[in-house]
PDB file of C-alpha atoms in Angstrom:
ATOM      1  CA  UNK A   1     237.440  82.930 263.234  1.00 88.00           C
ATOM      2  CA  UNK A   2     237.687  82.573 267.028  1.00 94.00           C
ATOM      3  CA  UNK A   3     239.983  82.381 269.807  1.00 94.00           C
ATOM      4  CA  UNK A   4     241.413  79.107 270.479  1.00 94.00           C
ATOM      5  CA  UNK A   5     244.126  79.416 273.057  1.00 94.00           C
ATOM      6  CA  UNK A   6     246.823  82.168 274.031  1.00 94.00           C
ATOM      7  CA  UNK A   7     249.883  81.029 275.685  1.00 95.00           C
ATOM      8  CA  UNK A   8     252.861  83.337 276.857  1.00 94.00           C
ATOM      9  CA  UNK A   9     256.112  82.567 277.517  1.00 93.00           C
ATOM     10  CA  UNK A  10     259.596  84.558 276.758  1.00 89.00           C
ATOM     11  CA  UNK A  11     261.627  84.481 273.724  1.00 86.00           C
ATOM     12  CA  UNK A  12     264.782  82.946 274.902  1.00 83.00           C
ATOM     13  CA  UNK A  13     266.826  84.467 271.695  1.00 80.00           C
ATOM     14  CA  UNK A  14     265.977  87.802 272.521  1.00 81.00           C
ATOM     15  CA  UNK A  15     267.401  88.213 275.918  1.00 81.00           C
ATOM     16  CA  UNK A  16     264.446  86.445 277.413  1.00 83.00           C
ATOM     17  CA  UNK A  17     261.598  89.026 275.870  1.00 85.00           C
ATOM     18  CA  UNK A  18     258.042  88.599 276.958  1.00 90.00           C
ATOM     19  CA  UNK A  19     256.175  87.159 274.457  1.00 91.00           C
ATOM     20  CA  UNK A  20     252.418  86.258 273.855  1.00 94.00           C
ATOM     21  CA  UNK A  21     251.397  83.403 271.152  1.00 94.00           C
ATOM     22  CA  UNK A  22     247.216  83.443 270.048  1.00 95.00           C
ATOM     23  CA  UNK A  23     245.597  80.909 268.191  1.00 95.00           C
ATOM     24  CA  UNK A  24     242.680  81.440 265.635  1.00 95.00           C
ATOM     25  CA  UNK A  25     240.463  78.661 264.463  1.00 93.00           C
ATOM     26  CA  UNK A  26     237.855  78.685 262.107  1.00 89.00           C
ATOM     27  CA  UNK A  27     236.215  76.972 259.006  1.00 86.00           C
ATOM     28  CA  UNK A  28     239.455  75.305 258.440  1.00 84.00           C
ATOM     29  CA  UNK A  29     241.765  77.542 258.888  1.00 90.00           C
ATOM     30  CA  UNK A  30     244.481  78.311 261.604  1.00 93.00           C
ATOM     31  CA  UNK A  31     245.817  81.736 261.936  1.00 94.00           C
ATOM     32  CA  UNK A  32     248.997  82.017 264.605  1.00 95.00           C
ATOM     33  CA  UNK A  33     250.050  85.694 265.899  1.00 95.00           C
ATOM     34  CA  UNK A  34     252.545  86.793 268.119  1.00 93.00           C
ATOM     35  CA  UNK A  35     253.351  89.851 270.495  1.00 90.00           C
ATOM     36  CA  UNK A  36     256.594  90.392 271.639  1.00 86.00           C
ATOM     37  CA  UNK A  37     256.832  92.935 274.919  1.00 84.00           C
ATOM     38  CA  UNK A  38     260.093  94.749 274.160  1.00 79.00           C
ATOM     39  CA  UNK A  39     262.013  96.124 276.851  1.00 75.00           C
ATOM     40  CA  UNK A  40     262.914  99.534 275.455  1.00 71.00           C
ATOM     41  CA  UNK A  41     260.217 101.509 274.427  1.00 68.00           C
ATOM     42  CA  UNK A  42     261.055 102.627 270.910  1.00 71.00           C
ATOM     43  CA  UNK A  43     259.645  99.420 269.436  1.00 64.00           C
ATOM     44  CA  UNK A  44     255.817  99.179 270.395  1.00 69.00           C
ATOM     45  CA  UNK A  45     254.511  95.669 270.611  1.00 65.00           C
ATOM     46  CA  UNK A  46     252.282  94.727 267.513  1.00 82.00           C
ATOM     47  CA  UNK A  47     250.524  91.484 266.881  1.00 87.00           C
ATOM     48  CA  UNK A  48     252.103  89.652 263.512  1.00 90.00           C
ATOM     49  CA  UNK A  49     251.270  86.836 261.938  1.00 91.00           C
ATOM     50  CA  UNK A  50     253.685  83.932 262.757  1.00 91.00           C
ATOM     51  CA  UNK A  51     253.434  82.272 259.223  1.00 91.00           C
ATOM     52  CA  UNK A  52     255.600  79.166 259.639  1.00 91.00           C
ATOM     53  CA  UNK A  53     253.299  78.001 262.961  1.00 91.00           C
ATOM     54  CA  UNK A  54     250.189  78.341 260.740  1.00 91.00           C
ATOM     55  CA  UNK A  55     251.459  75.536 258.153  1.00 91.00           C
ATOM     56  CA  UNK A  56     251.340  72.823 260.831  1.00 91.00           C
ATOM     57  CA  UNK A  57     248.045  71.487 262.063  1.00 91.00           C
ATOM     58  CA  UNK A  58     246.751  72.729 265.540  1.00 91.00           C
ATOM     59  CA  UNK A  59     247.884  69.529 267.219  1.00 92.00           C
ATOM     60  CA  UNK A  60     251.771  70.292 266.013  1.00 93.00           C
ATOM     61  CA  UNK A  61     251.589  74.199 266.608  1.00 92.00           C
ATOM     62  CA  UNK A  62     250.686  73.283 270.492  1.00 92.00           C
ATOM     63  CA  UNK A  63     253.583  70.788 271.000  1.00 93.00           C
ATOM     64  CA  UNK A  64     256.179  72.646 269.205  1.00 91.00           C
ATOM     65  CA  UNK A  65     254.732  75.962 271.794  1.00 91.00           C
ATOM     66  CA  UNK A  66     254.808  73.982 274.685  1.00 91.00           C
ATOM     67  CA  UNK A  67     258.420  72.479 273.862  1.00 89.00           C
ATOM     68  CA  UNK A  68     259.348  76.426 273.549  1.00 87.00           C
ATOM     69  CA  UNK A  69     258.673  77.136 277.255  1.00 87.00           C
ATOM     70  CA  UNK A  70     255.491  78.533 276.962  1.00 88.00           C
ATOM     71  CA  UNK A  71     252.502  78.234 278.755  1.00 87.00           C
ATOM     72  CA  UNK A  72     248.255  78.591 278.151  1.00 82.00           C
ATOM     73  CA  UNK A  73     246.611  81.571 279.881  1.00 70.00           C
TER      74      UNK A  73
END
């Protein structure tokens, strides 16, 4: 799998929380993660998989980003 875009933006719900979204492409398949940047320090930030992105195609999962505020790095 490789790298296909990361965008970042902040997660409006959450008190406006830094947030970074990657996209993984590869032999078919489209993996999503996210990082959220919490502002106290007990949570760390941890990449998870963002499973309802991935069941959209890669055209769908960039609109419905970009809609969200966020933008490519």
């Amino acid at each position: 799998m490789k790298l296909f875009k990361i965008y970042e933006g902040t997660i409006k719900a959450m008190q406006n929380t830094p947030c970074k979204i990657a996209i993984f492409t590869g032999e078919g398949n489209i993996k999503v993660f996210q990082k959220a940047f919490y502002k106290n320090k007990l949570n760390r930030p941890n990449w998870v998989r963002n499973i309802i992105l991935e069941r959209n195609n890669i055209n769908s999962i960039e609109s419905i980003i970009r809609s969200s505020g966020y933008s490519s790095k």
